[in-house]
Every structure is written in C-alpha cells, then in structure tokens.
PDB file of C-alpha atoms in Angstrom:
ATOM      1  CA  MET A   1      -5.832   0.536  17.921  1.00 86.00           C
ATOM      2  CA  THR A   2      -6.179   1.236  14.221  1.00 95.00           C
ATOM      3  CA  VAL A   3      -4.692  -1.405  11.932  1.00 97.00           C
ATOM      4  CA  VAL A   4      -3.261   0.017   8.718  1.00 97.00           C
ATOM      5  CA  GLY A   5      -2.690  -1.988   5.551  1.00 97.00           C
ATOM      6  CA  PHE A   6      -0.682  -1.344   2.430  1.00 97.00           C
ATOM      7  CA  ALA A   7      -1.225  -3.194  -0.837  1.00 96.00           C
ATOM      8  CA  GLY A   8       1.899  -3.084  -2.976  1.00 95.00           C
ATOM      9  CA  MET A   9       5.321  -3.563  -1.413  1.00 95.00           C
ATOM     10  CA  THR A  10       7.562  -1.835  -3.901  1.00 88.00           C
ATOM     11  CA  HIS A  11       9.032   1.610  -3.298  1.00 91.00           C
ATOM     12  CA  LEU A  12       5.938   3.623  -2.405  1.00 90.00           C
ATOM     13  CA  GLY A  13       4.162   0.988  -0.334  1.00 94.00           C
ATOM     14  CA  LEU A  14       7.194  -0.231   1.584  1.00 96.00           C
ATOM     15  CA  VAL A  15       8.475   3.210   2.551  1.00 96.00           C
ATOM     16  CA  SER A  16       4.994   4.374   3.557  1.00 95.00           C
ATOM     17  CA  ALA A  17       4.304   1.209   5.579  1.00 97.00           C
ATOM     18  CA  ALA A  18       7.591   1.530   7.471  1.00 98.00           C
ATOM     19  CA  GLY A  19       6.790   5.154   8.286  1.00 97.00           C
ATOM     20  CA  ILE A  20       3.314   4.303   9.583  1.00 97.00           C
ATOM     21  CA  ALA A  21       4.691   1.437  11.682  1.00 98.00           C
ATOM     22  CA  SER A  22       7.258   3.816  13.186  1.00 98.00           C
ATOM     23  CA  LYS A  23       4.349   5.875  14.524  1.00 97.00           C
ATOM     24  CA  GLY A  24       3.144   2.879  16.525  1.00 97.00           C
ATOM     25  CA  PHE A  25       0.506   1.401  14.211  1.00 98.00           C
ATOM     26  CA  LYS A  26       0.177  -2.300  13.533  1.00 98.00           C
ATOM     27  CA  THR A  27       0.811  -2.442   9.791  1.00 98.00           C
ATOM     28  CA  VAL A  28      -0.091  -5.203   7.336  1.00 98.00           C
ATOM     29  CA  CYS A  29       2.086  -5.174   4.221  1.00 98.00           C
ATOM     30  CA  TYR A  30       0.475  -7.149   1.385  1.00 98.00           C
ATOM     31  CA  ASP A  31       1.935  -8.040  -1.973  1.00 97.00           C
ATOM     32  CA  ALA A  32       0.791 -10.858  -4.261  1.00 96.00           C
ATOM     33  CA  ASP A  33       4.412 -11.669  -5.120  1.00 96.00           C
ATOM     34  CA  SER A  34       5.305 -14.371  -2.580  1.00 98.00           C
ATOM     35  CA  ALA A  35       9.006 -14.243  -3.540  1.00 98.00           C
ATOM     36  CA  LEU A  36       9.077 -10.507  -2.750  1.00 97.00           C
ATOM     37  CA  VAL A  37       7.296 -11.126   0.554  1.00 98.00           C
ATOM     38  CA  ALA A  38       9.858 -13.807   1.448  1.00 98.00           C
ATOM     39  CA  GLU A  39      12.669 -11.324   0.773  1.00 97.00           C
ATOM     40  CA  LEU A  40      10.977  -8.688   2.936  1.00 97.00           C
ATOM     41  CA  LYS A  41      10.488 -11.178   5.779  1.00 97.00           C
ATOM     42  CA  ALA A  42      14.203 -11.983   5.560  1.00 96.00           C
ATOM     43  CA  GLY A  43      15.034  -8.269   5.872  1.00 95.00           C
ATOM     44  CA  ARG A  44      16.153  -7.866   2.260  1.00 96.00           C
ATOM     45  CA  LEU A  45      14.479  -4.740   0.925  1.00 96.00           C
ATOM     46  CA  PRO A  46      13.891  -4.232  -2.821  1.00 94.00           C
ATOM     47  CA  VAL A  47      14.507  -0.476  -2.657  1.00 93.00           C
ATOM     48  CA  PHE A  48      16.988   1.878  -1.058  1.00 93.00           C
ATOM     49  CA  GLU A  49      16.145   4.906   1.019  1.00 93.00           C
ATOM     50  CA  PRO A  50      18.461   6.316   3.690  1.00 95.00           C
ATOM     51  CA  GLN A  51      17.763   4.553   7.030  1.00 96.00           C
ATOM     52  CA  LEU A  52      14.931   2.447   5.561  1.00 97.00           C
ATOM     53  CA  ASP A  53      16.647  -0.802   6.595  1.00 96.00           C
ATOM     54  CA  ASP A  54      16.873   0.510  10.171  1.00 97.00           C
ATOM     55  CA  LEU A  55      13.259   1.723  10.144  1.00 97.00           C
ATOM     56  CA  VAL A  56      11.973  -1.677   8.989  1.00 97.00           C
ATOM     57  CA  ARG A  57      14.178  -3.580  11.449  1.00 97.00           C
ATOM     58  CA  ASP A  58      13.317  -1.320  14.405  1.00 97.00           C
ATOM     59  CA  ASN A  59       9.576  -1.650  13.722  1.00 97.00           C
ATOM     60  CA  SER A  60       9.484  -5.318  12.739  1.00 97.00           C
ATOM     61  CA  ALA A  61       7.106  -6.156  15.607  1.00 97.00           C
ATOM     62  CA  ARG A  62       4.483  -3.877  14.043  1.00 98.00           C
ATOM     63  CA  LEU A  63       5.102  -4.888  10.395  1.00 98.00           C
ATOM     64  CA  THR A  64       3.492  -8.029   8.993  1.00 98.00           C
ATOM     65  CA  PHE A  65       4.573  -8.944   5.448  1.00 98.00           C
ATOM     66  CA  SER A  66       2.153 -11.243   3.661  1.00 98.00           C
ATOM     67  CA  ALA A  67       1.185 -12.609   0.262  1.00 98.00           C
ATOM     68  CA  ALA A  68      -2.159 -13.732   1.719  1.00 98.00           C
ATOM     69  CA  ILE A  69      -4.781 -11.209   0.695  1.00 97.00           C
ATOM     70  CA  GLY A  70      -6.993 -12.230   3.630  1.00 97.00           C
ATOM     71  CA  ASP A  71      -4.460 -10.694   6.021  1.00 98.00           C
ATOM     72  CA  LEU A  72      -5.824  -7.294   4.969  1.00 97.00           C
ATOM     73  CA  GLY A  73      -9.203  -8.254   6.497  1.00 96.00           C
ATOM     74  CA  PRO A  74      -8.602  -6.763   9.972  1.00 96.00           C
ATOM     75  CA  CYS A  75      -7.336  -3.451   8.574  1.00 97.00           C
ATOM     76  CA  ASP A  76      -9.278  -0.284   9.272  1.00 96.00           C
ATOM     77  CA  VAL A  77      -7.549   1.622   6.474  1.00 95.00           C
ATOM     78  CA  VAL A  78      -5.840   0.167   3.414  1.00 96.00           C
ATOM     79  CA  TYR A  79      -3.590   2.235   1.199  1.00 94.00           C
ATOM     80  CA  VAL A  80      -3.413   1.037  -2.395  1.00 93.00           C
ATOM     81  CA  ALA A  81       0.224   1.788  -3.113  1.00 91.00           C
ATOM     82  CA  PRO A  82       1.713  -0.077  -6.071  1.00 89.00           C
ATOM     83  CA  ASP A  83       4.433   1.451  -8.163  1.00 84.00           C
ATOM     84  CA  ILE A  84       2.910   2.553 -11.462  1.00 84.00           C
ATOM     85  CA  PRO A  85       4.643   1.776 -14.747  1.00 80.00           C
ATOM     86  CA  THR A  86       5.295   4.866 -16.834  1.00 83.00           C
ATOM     87  CA  ASP A  87       6.299   4.767 -20.489  1.00 85.00           C
ATOM     88  CA  ALA A  88       8.996   6.837 -22.215  1.00 89.00           C
ATOM     89  CA  GLU A  89       6.480   9.612 -22.889  1.00 88.00           C
ATOM     90  CA  GLY A  90       5.496   9.924 -19.237  1.00 83.00           C
ATOM     91  CA  ARG A  91       2.127   8.165 -19.514  1.00 83.00           C
ATOM     92  CA  SER A  92       1.174   6.069 -16.514  1.00 83.00           C
ATOM     93  CA  ASP A  93      -0.689   2.781 -16.702  1.00 82.00           C
ATOM     94  CA  VAL A  94      -3.213   3.176 -13.887  1.00 83.00           C
ATOM     95  CA  ALA A  95      -4.812  -0.178 -14.724  1.00 86.00           C
ATOM     96  CA  VAL A  96      -2.454  -1.591 -12.076  1.00 87.00           C
ATOM     97  CA  ILE A  97      -4.276   0.432  -9.411  1.00 87.00           C
ATOM     98  CA  HIS A  98      -7.730  -0.575 -10.559  1.00 87.00           C
ATOM     99  CA  ALA A  99      -6.787  -4.267 -10.802  1.00 91.00           C
ATOM    100  CA  LEU A 100      -5.326  -4.199  -7.293  1.00 92.00           C
ATOM    101  CA  ILE A 101      -8.455  -2.557  -5.896  1.00 91.00           C
ATOM    102  CA  GLU A 102     -10.600  -5.238  -7.562  1.00 91.00           C
ATOM    103  CA  ARG A 103      -8.472  -7.966  -5.939  1.00 93.00           C
ATOM    104  CA  ILE A 104      -8.312  -6.598  -2.398  1.00 94.00           C
ATOM    105  CA  VAL A 105     -11.829  -5.255  -1.815  1.00 93.00           C
ATOM    106  CA  PRO A 106     -13.448  -8.682  -1.285  1.00 93.00           C
ATOM    107  CA  ALA A 107     -10.941  -9.376   1.522  1.00 94.00           C
ATOM    108  CA  LEU A 108     -11.680  -6.174   3.456  1.00 93.00           C
ATOM    109  CA  ASN A 109     -14.040  -5.682   6.343  1.00 90.00           C
ATOM    110  CA  PRO A 110     -17.123  -3.644   5.380  1.00 88.00           C
ATOM    111  CA  SER A 111     -16.063  -0.546   7.321  1.00 88.00           C
ATOM    112  CA  ALA A 112     -12.521  -0.380   5.929  1.00 90.00           C
ATOM    113  CA  VAL A 113     -11.515   2.763   4.064  1.00 90.00           C
ATOM    114  CA  LEU A 114      -9.413   2.473   0.923  1.00 86.00           C
ATOM    115  CA  ALA A 115      -6.956   5.238   0.149  1.00 87.00           C
ATOM    116  CA  LYS A 116      -5.329   5.367  -3.255  1.00 76.00           C
ATOM    117  CA  ARG A 117      -1.789   6.357  -2.364  1.00 56.00           C
ATOM    118  CA  THR A 118      -0.638   6.947  -5.924  1.00 57.00           C
ATOM    119  CA  VAL A 119      -1.695   9.851  -8.093  1.00 53.00           C
ATOM    120  CA  THR A 120      -0.474  10.227 -11.626  1.00 51.00           C
ATOM    121  CA  VAL A 121       1.329  13.169 -13.151  1.00 50.00           C
ATOM    122  CA  MET A 122      -1.006  16.075 -13.989  1.00 47.00           C
ATOM    123  CA  SER A 123      -3.804  14.738 -11.778  1.00 49.00           C
ATOM    124  CA  SER A 124      -5.412  16.204  -8.715  1.00 44.00           C
ATOM    125  CA  GLY A 125      -3.882  15.040  -5.465  1.00 45.00           C
ATOM    126  CA  GLY A 126      -6.905  16.206  -3.486  1.00 43.00           C
ATOM    127  CA  ASN A 127      -8.889  14.124  -1.035  1.00 41.00           C
ATOM    128  CA  GLU A 128     -11.642  13.243  -3.447  1.00 42.00           C
ATOM    129  CA  PRO A 129     -13.424   9.937  -3.895  1.00 44.00           C
ATOM    130  CA  VAL A 130     -12.128   8.067  -6.932  1.00 46.00           C
ATOM    131  CA  SER A 131     -15.745   7.221  -7.704  1.00 44.00           C
ATOM    132  CA  ASP A 132     -19.020   8.468  -6.276  1.00 35.00           C
ATOM    133  CA  GLU A 133     -20.117   4.994  -5.234  1.00 44.00           C
ATOM    134  CA  GLY A 134     -16.836   3.585  -3.974  1.00 53.00           C
ATOM    135  CA  LYS A 135     -16.321  -0.143  -4.364  1.00 53.00           C
ATOM    136  CA  ASP A 136     -18.628  -2.596  -2.590  1.00 59.00           C
ATOM    137  CA  GLY A 137     -19.612   0.132  -0.129  1.00 60.00           C
ATOM    138  CA  HIS A 138     -16.046   1.221   0.645  1.00 59.00           C
ATOM    139  CA  SER A 139     -14.989   4.834   0.373  1.00 58.00           C
ATOM    140  CA  ILE A 140     -11.978   5.245  -1.888  1.00 56.00           C
ATOM    141  CA  PHE A 141      -9.923   8.423  -1.591  1.00 53.00           C
ATOM    142  CA  ALA A 142      -7.003   9.707  -3.626  1.00 52.00           C
ATOM    143  CA  TYR A 143      -4.549  12.049  -2.001  1.00 44.00           C
TER     144      TYR A 143
END
C-alpha cells in the first residue's frame, strides 16, 4: 500500500494528513518541532476544524507523528505542507517551502514524489513541476 507523508504539521499539513489517513492510507506526519509533535501524539491539536479531533482520533492507527526526518524515508509521496507566513501587504515568504524541501529530500527514497501542497496568492495552482530538474532526481509538483 502507498505510504503518504506530510512535512509541516500546522493547519494545512495536519488537516490534509488526517483526511488522507481517513481514506485508509498509512500517513507519516513530520514536523521538526518536537514539542508540536509531542502535543499531536497526546491528541492536542494546534488548530481547530469541525470534527478534526474525531478524524485524528479515529485514524490514529494510520497516523504516525514524528520529529525524525528519517521517518519520511518509506513514503511513496510526500506533500510539503507548511503554513506560509504572509505579511500585512499579502506577500508570502515562500523561503519556508524551499528550506523544508532542502531538509527533507535527503531522507526520501529515490522514487518518492514530492508535492508542494501550498501555492501562494496569484500563482498557478496547476500540476506543474516547480523546477524542470526536480531535486536530487525527485519530481516536485505544485497543485
């Protein structure tokens, strides 16, 4: 069975990971913040969405929360899903995405596909590679 990973366990990553797990997929939920991961493991979620607590609890057998980047290694697909800081003028700092990609790629298996789960305001949300070459042989898609 396909193993799906999410890098970034704030609003976007957590909600998406819970949804994927509810469809029956083993889901690895990575965040570098070990305190956040400890809270998630204890069932204390950093965001509110209706029924999200229930979704996470009901799918806990398929959700693995981890601050160990190597736990993304077995994943077939990894969604890069951090929340992106936006300033008062609506500009997004996408450096967060690029830094996260740089950190996680060395931990991935060579056939893993990276999907950039966040697109910024006024950008294309199409399924296009972020770069022609990808990163270390991985295909990276934004959608």
